[in-house]
Short mmCIF file of C-alpha atoms in Angstrom, two decimals:
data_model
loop_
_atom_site.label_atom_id
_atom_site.label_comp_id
_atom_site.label_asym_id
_atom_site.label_seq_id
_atom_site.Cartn_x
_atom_site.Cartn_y
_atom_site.Cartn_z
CA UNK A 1 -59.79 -1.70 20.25
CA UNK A 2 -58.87 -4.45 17.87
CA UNK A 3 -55.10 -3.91 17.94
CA UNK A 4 -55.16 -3.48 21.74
CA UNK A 5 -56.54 -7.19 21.79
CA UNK A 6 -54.30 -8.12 19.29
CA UNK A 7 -51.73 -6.70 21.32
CA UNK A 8 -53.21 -8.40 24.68
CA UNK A 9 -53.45 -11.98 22.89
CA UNK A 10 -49.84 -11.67 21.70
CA UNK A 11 -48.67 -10.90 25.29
CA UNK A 12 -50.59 -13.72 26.10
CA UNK A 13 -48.70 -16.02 23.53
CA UNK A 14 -45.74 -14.74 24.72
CA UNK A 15 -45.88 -15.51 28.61
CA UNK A 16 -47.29 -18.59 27.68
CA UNK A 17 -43.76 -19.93 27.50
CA UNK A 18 -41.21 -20.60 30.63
CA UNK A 19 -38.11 -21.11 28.38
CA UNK A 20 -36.19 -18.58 27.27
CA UNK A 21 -35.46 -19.41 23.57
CA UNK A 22 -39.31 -19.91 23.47
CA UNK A 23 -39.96 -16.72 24.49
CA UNK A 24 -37.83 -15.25 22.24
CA UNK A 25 -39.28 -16.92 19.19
CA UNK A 26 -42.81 -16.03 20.82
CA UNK A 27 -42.17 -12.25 21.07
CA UNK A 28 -40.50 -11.73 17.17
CA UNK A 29 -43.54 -13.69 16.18
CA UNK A 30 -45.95 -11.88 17.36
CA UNK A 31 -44.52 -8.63 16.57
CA UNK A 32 -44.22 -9.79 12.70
CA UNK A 33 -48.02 -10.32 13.07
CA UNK A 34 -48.63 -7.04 14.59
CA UNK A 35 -47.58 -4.57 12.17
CA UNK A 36 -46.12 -4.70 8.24
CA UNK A 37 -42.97 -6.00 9.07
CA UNK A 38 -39.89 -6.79 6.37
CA UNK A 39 -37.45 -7.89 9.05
CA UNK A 40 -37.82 -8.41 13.20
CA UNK A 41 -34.82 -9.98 14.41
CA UNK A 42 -34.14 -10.98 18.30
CA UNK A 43 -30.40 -10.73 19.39
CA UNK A 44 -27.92 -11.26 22.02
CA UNK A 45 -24.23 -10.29 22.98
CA UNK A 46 -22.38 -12.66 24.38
CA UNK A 47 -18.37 -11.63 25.84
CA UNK A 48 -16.32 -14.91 25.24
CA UNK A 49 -12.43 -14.77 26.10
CA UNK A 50 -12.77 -11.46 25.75
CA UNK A 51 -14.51 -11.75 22.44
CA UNK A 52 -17.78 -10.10 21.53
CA UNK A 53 -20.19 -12.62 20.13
CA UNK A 54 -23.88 -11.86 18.38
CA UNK A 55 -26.32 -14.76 18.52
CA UNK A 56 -29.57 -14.35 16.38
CA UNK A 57 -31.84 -15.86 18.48
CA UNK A 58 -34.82 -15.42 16.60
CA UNK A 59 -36.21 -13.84 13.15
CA UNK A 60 -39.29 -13.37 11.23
CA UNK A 61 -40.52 -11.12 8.49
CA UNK A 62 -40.94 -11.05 4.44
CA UNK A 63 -37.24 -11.18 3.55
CA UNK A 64 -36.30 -14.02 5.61
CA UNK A 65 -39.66 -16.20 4.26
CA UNK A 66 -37.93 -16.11 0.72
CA UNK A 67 -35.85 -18.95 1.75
CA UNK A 68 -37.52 -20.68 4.66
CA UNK A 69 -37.86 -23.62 2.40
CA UNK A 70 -33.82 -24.22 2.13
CA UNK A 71 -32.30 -24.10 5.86
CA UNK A 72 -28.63 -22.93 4.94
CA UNK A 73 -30.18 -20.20 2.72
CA UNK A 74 -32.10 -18.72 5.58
CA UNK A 75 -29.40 -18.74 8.24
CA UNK A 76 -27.38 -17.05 5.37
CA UNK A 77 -29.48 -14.69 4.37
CA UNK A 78 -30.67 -14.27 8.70
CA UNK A 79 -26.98 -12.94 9.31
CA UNK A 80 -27.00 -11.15 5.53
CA UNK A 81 -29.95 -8.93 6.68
CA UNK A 82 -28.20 -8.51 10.35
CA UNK A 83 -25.38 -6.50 8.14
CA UNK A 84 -28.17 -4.02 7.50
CA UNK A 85 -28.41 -2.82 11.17
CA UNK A 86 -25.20 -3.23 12.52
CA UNK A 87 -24.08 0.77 12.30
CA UNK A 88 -27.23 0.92 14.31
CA UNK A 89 -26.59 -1.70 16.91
CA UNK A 90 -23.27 -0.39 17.86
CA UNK A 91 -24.44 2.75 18.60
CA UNK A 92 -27.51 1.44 20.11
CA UNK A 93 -25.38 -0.77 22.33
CA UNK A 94 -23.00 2.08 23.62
CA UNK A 95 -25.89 4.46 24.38
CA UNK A 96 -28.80 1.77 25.57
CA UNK A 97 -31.03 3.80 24.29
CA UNK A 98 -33.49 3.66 21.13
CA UNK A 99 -31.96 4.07 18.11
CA UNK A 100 -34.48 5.17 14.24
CA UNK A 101 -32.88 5.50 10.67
CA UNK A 102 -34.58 6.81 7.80
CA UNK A 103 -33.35 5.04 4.67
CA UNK A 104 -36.08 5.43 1.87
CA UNK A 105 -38.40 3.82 2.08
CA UNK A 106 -37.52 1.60 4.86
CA UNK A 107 -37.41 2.87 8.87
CA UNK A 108 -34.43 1.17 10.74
CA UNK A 109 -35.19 0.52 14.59
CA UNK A 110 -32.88 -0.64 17.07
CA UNK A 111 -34.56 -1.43 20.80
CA UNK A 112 -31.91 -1.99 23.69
CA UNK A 113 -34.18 -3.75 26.30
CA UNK A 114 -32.78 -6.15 28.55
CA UNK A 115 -29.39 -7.14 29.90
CA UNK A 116 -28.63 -10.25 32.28
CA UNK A 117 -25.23 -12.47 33.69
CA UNK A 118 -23.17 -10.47 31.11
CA UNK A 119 -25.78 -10.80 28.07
CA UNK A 120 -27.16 -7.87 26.16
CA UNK A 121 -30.58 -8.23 24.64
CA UNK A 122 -31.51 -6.34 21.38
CA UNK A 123 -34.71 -5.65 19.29
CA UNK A 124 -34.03 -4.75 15.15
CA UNK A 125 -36.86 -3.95 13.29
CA UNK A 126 -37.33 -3.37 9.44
CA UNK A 127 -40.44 -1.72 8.03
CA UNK A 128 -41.96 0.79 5.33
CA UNK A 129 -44.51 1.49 7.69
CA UNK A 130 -43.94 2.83 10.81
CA UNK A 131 -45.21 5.77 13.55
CA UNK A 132 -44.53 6.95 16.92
CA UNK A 133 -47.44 4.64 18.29
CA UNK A 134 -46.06 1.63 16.57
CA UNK A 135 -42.88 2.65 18.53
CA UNK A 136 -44.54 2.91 21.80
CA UNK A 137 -46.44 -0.07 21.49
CA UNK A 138 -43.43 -2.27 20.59
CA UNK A 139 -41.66 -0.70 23.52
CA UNK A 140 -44.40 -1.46 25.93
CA UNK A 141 -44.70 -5.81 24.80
CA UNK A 142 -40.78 -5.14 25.39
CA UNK A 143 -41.40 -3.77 28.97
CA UNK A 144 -43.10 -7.12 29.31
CA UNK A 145 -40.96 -9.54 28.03
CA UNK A 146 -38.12 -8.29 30.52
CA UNK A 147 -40.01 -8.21 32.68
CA UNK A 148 -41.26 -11.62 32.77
CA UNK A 149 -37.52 -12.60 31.88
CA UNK A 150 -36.44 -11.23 34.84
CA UNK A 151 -39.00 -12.95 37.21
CA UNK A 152 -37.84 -16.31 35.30
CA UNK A 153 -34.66 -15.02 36.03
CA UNK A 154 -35.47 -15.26 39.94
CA UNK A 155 -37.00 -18.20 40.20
CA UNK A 156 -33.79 -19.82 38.35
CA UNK A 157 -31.51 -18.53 41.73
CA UNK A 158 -30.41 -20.86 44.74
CA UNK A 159 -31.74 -18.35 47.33
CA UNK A 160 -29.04 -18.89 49.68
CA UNK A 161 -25.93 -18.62 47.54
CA UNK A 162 -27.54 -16.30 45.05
CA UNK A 163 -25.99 -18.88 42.35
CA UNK A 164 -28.06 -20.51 39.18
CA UNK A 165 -29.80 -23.56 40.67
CA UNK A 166 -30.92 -26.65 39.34
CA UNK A 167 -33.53 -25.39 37.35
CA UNK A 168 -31.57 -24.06 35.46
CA UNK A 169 -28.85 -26.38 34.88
CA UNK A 170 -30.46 -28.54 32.17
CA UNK A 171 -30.68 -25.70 29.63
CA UNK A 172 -27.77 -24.11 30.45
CA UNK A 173 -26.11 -27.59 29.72
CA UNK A 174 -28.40 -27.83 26.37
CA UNK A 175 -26.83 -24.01 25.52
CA UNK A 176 -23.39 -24.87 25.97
CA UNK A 177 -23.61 -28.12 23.62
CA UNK A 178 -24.99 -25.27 20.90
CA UNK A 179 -22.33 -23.17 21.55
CA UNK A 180 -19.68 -25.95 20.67
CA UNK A 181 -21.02 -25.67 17.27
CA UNK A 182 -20.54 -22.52 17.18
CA UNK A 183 -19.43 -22.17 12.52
CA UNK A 184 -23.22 -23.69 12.16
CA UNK A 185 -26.05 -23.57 14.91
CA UNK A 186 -26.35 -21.00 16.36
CA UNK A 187 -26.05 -18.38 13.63
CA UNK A 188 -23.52 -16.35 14.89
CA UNK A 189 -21.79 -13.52 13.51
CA UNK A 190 -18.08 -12.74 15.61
CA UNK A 191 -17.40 -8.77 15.92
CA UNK A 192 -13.44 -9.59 15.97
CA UNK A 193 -11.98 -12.47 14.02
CA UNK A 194 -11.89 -15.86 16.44
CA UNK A 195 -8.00 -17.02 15.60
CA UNK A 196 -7.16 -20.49 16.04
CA UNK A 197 -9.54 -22.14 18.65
CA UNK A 198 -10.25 -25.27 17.07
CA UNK A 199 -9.05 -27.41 20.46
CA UNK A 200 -10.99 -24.77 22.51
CA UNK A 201 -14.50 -26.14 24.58
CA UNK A 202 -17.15 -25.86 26.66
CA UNK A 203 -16.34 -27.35 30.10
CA UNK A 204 -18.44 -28.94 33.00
CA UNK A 205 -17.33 -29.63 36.71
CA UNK A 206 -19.20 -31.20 39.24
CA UNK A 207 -17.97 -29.61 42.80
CA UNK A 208 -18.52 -31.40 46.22
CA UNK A 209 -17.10 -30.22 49.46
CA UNK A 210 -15.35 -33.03 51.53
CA UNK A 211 -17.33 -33.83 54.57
CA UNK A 212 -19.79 -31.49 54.31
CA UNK A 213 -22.26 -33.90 56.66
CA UNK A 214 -19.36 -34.08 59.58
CA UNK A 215 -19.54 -29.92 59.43
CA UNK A 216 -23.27 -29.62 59.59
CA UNK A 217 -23.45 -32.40 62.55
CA UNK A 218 -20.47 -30.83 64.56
CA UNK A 219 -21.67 -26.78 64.30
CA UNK A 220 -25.00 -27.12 62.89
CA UNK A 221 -27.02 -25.97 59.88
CA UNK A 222 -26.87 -22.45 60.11
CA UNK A 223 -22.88 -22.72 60.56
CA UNK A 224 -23.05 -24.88 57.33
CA UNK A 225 -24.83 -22.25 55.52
CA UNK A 226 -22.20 -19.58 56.58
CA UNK A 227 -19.63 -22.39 54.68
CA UNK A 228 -21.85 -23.06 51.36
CA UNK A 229 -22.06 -19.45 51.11
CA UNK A 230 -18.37 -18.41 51.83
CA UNK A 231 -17.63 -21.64 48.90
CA UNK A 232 -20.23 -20.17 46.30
CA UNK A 233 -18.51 -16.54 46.96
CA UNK A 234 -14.91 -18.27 46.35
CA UNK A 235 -16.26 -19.49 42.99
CA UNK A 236 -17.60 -16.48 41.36
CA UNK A 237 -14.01 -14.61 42.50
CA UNK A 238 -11.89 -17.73 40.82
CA UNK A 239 -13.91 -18.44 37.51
CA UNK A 240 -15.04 -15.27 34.98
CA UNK A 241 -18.01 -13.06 34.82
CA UNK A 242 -19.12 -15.36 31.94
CA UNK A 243 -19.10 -18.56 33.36
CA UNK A 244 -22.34 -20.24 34.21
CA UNK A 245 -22.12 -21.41 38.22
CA UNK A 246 -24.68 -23.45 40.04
CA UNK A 247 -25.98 -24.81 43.45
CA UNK A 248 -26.34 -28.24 42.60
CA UNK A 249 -27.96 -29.37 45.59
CA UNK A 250 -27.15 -29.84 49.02
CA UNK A 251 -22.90 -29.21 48.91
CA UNK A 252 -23.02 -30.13 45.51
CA UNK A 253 -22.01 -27.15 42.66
CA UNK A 254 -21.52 -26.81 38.97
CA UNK A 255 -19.64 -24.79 36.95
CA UNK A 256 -19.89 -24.69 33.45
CA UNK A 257 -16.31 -22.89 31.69
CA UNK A 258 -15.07 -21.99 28.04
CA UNK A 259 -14.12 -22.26 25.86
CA UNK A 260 -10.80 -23.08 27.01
CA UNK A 261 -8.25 -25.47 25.83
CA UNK A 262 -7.64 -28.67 28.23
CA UNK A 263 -4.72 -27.12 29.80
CA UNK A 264 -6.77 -23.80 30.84
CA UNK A 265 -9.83 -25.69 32.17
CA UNK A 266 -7.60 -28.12 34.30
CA UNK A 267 -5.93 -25.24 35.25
CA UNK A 268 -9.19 -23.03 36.61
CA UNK A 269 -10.47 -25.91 38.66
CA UNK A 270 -6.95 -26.66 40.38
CA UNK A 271 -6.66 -22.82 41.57
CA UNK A 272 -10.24 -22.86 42.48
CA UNK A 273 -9.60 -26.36 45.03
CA UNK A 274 -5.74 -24.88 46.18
CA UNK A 275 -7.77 -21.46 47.08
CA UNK A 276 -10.87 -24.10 48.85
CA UNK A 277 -7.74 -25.56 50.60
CA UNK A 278 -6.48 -22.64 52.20
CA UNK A 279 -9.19 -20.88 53.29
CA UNK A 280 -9.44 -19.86 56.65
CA UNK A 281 -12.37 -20.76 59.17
CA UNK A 282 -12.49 -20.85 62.70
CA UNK A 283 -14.71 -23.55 63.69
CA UNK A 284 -13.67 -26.07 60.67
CA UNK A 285 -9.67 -26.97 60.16
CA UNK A 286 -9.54 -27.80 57.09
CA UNK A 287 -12.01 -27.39 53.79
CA UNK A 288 -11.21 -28.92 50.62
CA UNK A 289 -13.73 -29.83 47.82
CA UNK A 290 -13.45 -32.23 45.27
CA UNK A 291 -14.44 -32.28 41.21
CA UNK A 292 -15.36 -34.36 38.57
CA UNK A 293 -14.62 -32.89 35.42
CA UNK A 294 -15.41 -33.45 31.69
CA UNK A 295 -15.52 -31.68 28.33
CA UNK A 296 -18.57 -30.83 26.48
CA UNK A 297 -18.93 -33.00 23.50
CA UNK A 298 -21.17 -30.75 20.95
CA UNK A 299 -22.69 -34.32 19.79
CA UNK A 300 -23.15 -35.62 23.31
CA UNK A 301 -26.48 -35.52 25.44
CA UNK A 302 -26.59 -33.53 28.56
CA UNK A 303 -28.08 -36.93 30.47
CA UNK A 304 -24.42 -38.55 29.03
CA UNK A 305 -22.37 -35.48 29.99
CA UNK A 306 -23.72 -34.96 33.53
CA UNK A 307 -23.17 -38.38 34.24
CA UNK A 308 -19.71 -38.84 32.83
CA UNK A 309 -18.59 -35.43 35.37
CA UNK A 310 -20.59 -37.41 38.13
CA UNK A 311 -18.54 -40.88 37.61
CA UNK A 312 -15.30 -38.64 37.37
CA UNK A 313 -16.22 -36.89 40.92
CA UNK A 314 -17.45 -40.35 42.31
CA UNK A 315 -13.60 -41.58 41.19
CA UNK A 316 -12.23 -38.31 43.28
CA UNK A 317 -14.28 -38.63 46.27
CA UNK A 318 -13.36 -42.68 46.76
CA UNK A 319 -9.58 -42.06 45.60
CA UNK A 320 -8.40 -39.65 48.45
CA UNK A 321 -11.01 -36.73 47.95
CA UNK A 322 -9.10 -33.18 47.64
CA UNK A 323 -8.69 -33.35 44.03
CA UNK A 324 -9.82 -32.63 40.20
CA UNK A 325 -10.60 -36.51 38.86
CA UNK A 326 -10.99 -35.56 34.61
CA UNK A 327 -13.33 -38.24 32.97
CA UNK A 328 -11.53 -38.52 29.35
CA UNK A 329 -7.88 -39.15 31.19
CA UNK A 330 -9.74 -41.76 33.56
CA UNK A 331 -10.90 -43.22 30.47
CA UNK A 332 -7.53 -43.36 29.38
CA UNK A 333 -5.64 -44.89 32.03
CA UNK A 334 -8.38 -47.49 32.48
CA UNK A 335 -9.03 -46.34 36.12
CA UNK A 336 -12.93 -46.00 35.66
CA UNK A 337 -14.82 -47.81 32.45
CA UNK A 338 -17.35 -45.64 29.96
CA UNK A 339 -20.56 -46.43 30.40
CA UNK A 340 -23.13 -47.47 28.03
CA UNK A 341 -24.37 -44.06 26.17
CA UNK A 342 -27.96 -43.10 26.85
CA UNK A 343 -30.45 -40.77 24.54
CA UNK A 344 -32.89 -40.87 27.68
CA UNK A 345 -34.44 -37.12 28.39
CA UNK A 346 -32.57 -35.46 31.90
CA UNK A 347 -35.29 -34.77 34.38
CA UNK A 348 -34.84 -32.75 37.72
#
């Protein structure tokens, strides 16, 4: 009775939380307080440019509380003590099932538990003590979390495109800054060496479709829909599997892209509006869509960044509409001015 209200109370913890990196932290916690645990570590897969990337997203445990005083030492030794299951993770991630390794006197357990938009989701646990109820308890809180991931999951979807919506954006925006520094914060560990990529970055566009209003007030809402819909289906077939894409609002999208070099990103947006352009509808002549765009600065704020793509897609949409307007080269030519840099929290 008192470790099934232990268990209860830590569930409770747990779905306390409606951000996902919270959660995350949340779950290895509580797990570490559960049972005798030497390592619990929380990790993703992430396919970049065809690259396979592990994030430790969170860790807890004796080994790792050896250096939690000295922050380099603990993200060193966090990916050190990663080495010891990564035999196991491989083969845990090519079967998705549970994988358990005897190595006197420790038990090696690999959980496979969760997978969403291209990410795997991974449980490694260390411990001299462990059973077959230990096993099925940890399975069950796991059962939960995706669970409650997944119903997060939902309520972070524009219902009518089936794209990420606004919700969402913020963090998503927050996530890609962390990836840009990606030799440092996020603790990441590549499987395949990442070659020469210094130039390479995150990307964000800011996607309106010209006219939008006249289409809705000549064939009506529904008709609209039928055009936001056809637009957000156009999007996921131009930009990869990877790539974060949003419902903005109204005829509004985002897209967030990389990492790419400048000449790629330009690149994905222009096919995206020359394929917008030559759609075919029957009650509308033309379509075309224009984009502010703007490279993520991994020492920026996401209020800055967002507002920089906006100014860039305010340029396009007063300067001819039909076109990519890219902040840093409007900076450049003196077309638009940079505005005065904000710390000021981005609220939706």
């Amino acid at each position: 009775m008192i470790l099934a209200k232990a268990v209860l109370d830590s569930m409770a913890m747990v779905t306390g939380h409606t951000q996902e990196s919270l959660l995350g932290e949340s779950l290895v916690l509580s797990i570490s307080q559960l049972f005798d645990i030497d390592v619990v570590q929380l990790i993703y897969f992430k396919q970049v440019n065809k690259k396979v990337i592990i994030n430790i997203a969170a860790s807890q445990g004796r080994e790792l509380e050896r250096n939690e005083t000295d922050e380099s030492l603990a993200e060193s030794n966090e990916n050190l003590i990663y080495k010891q299951f990564e035999s196991l993770v491989k083969d845990c991630k090519k079967s998705r099932k549970l994988k358990i390794q005897f190595r006197k006197p420790f038990t090696y357990c690999v959980f496979p538990f969760y997978q969403n938009r291209g990410v795997d989701f991974l449980l490694c646990l260390k411990t001299k003590t462990w059973s077959e109820r230990s096993t099925g308890i940890v399975d069950g809180m796991l059962q939960i979390y995706k669970n409650y991931l997944s119903s997060l999951a939902e309520s972070g979807v524009d219902k009518l495109t089936g794209l990420l919506n606004r919700k969402y954006f913020h963090e998503e925006i927050n996530k890609s800054i962390l990836y840009s520094r990606v030799n440092k914060a996020l603790d990441t560990i590549e499987l395949e060496r990442r070659g020469n990529q210094k130039n390479n970055s995150y990307w964000l566009g800011i996607l309106d479709i010209d006219f939008f209003k006249k289409i809705n007030d000549d064939h009506g809402h529904l008709y609209g829909d039928e055009v936001l819909i056809l637009f957000s289906n156009l999007m996921r077939e131009n930009f990869r599997e990877h790539d974060l894409l949003f419902r903005y609002g109204g005829e509004e999208f985002a897209a967030v892209i990389g990492p790419l070099d400048d000449e790629q990103a330009v690149a994905a947006f222009e096919r995206f509006r020359e394929r917008v352009s030559h759609l075919s509808l029957h009650k509308v002549k033309h379509l075309s869509v224009s984009a502010g765009l703007v490279k993520i600065d991994k020492y920026d704020s996401p209020i800055n960044i967002v507002g920089h793509a906006d100014q860039a897609l305010y340029y396009a949409k007063e300067n001819g509409r039909d076109q990519i307007a890219i902040f840093s080269e409007l900076i450049s030519r003196g077309l638009i001015q940079k505005p005065v840099e904000t710390e000021e929290p981005l609220l939706f």
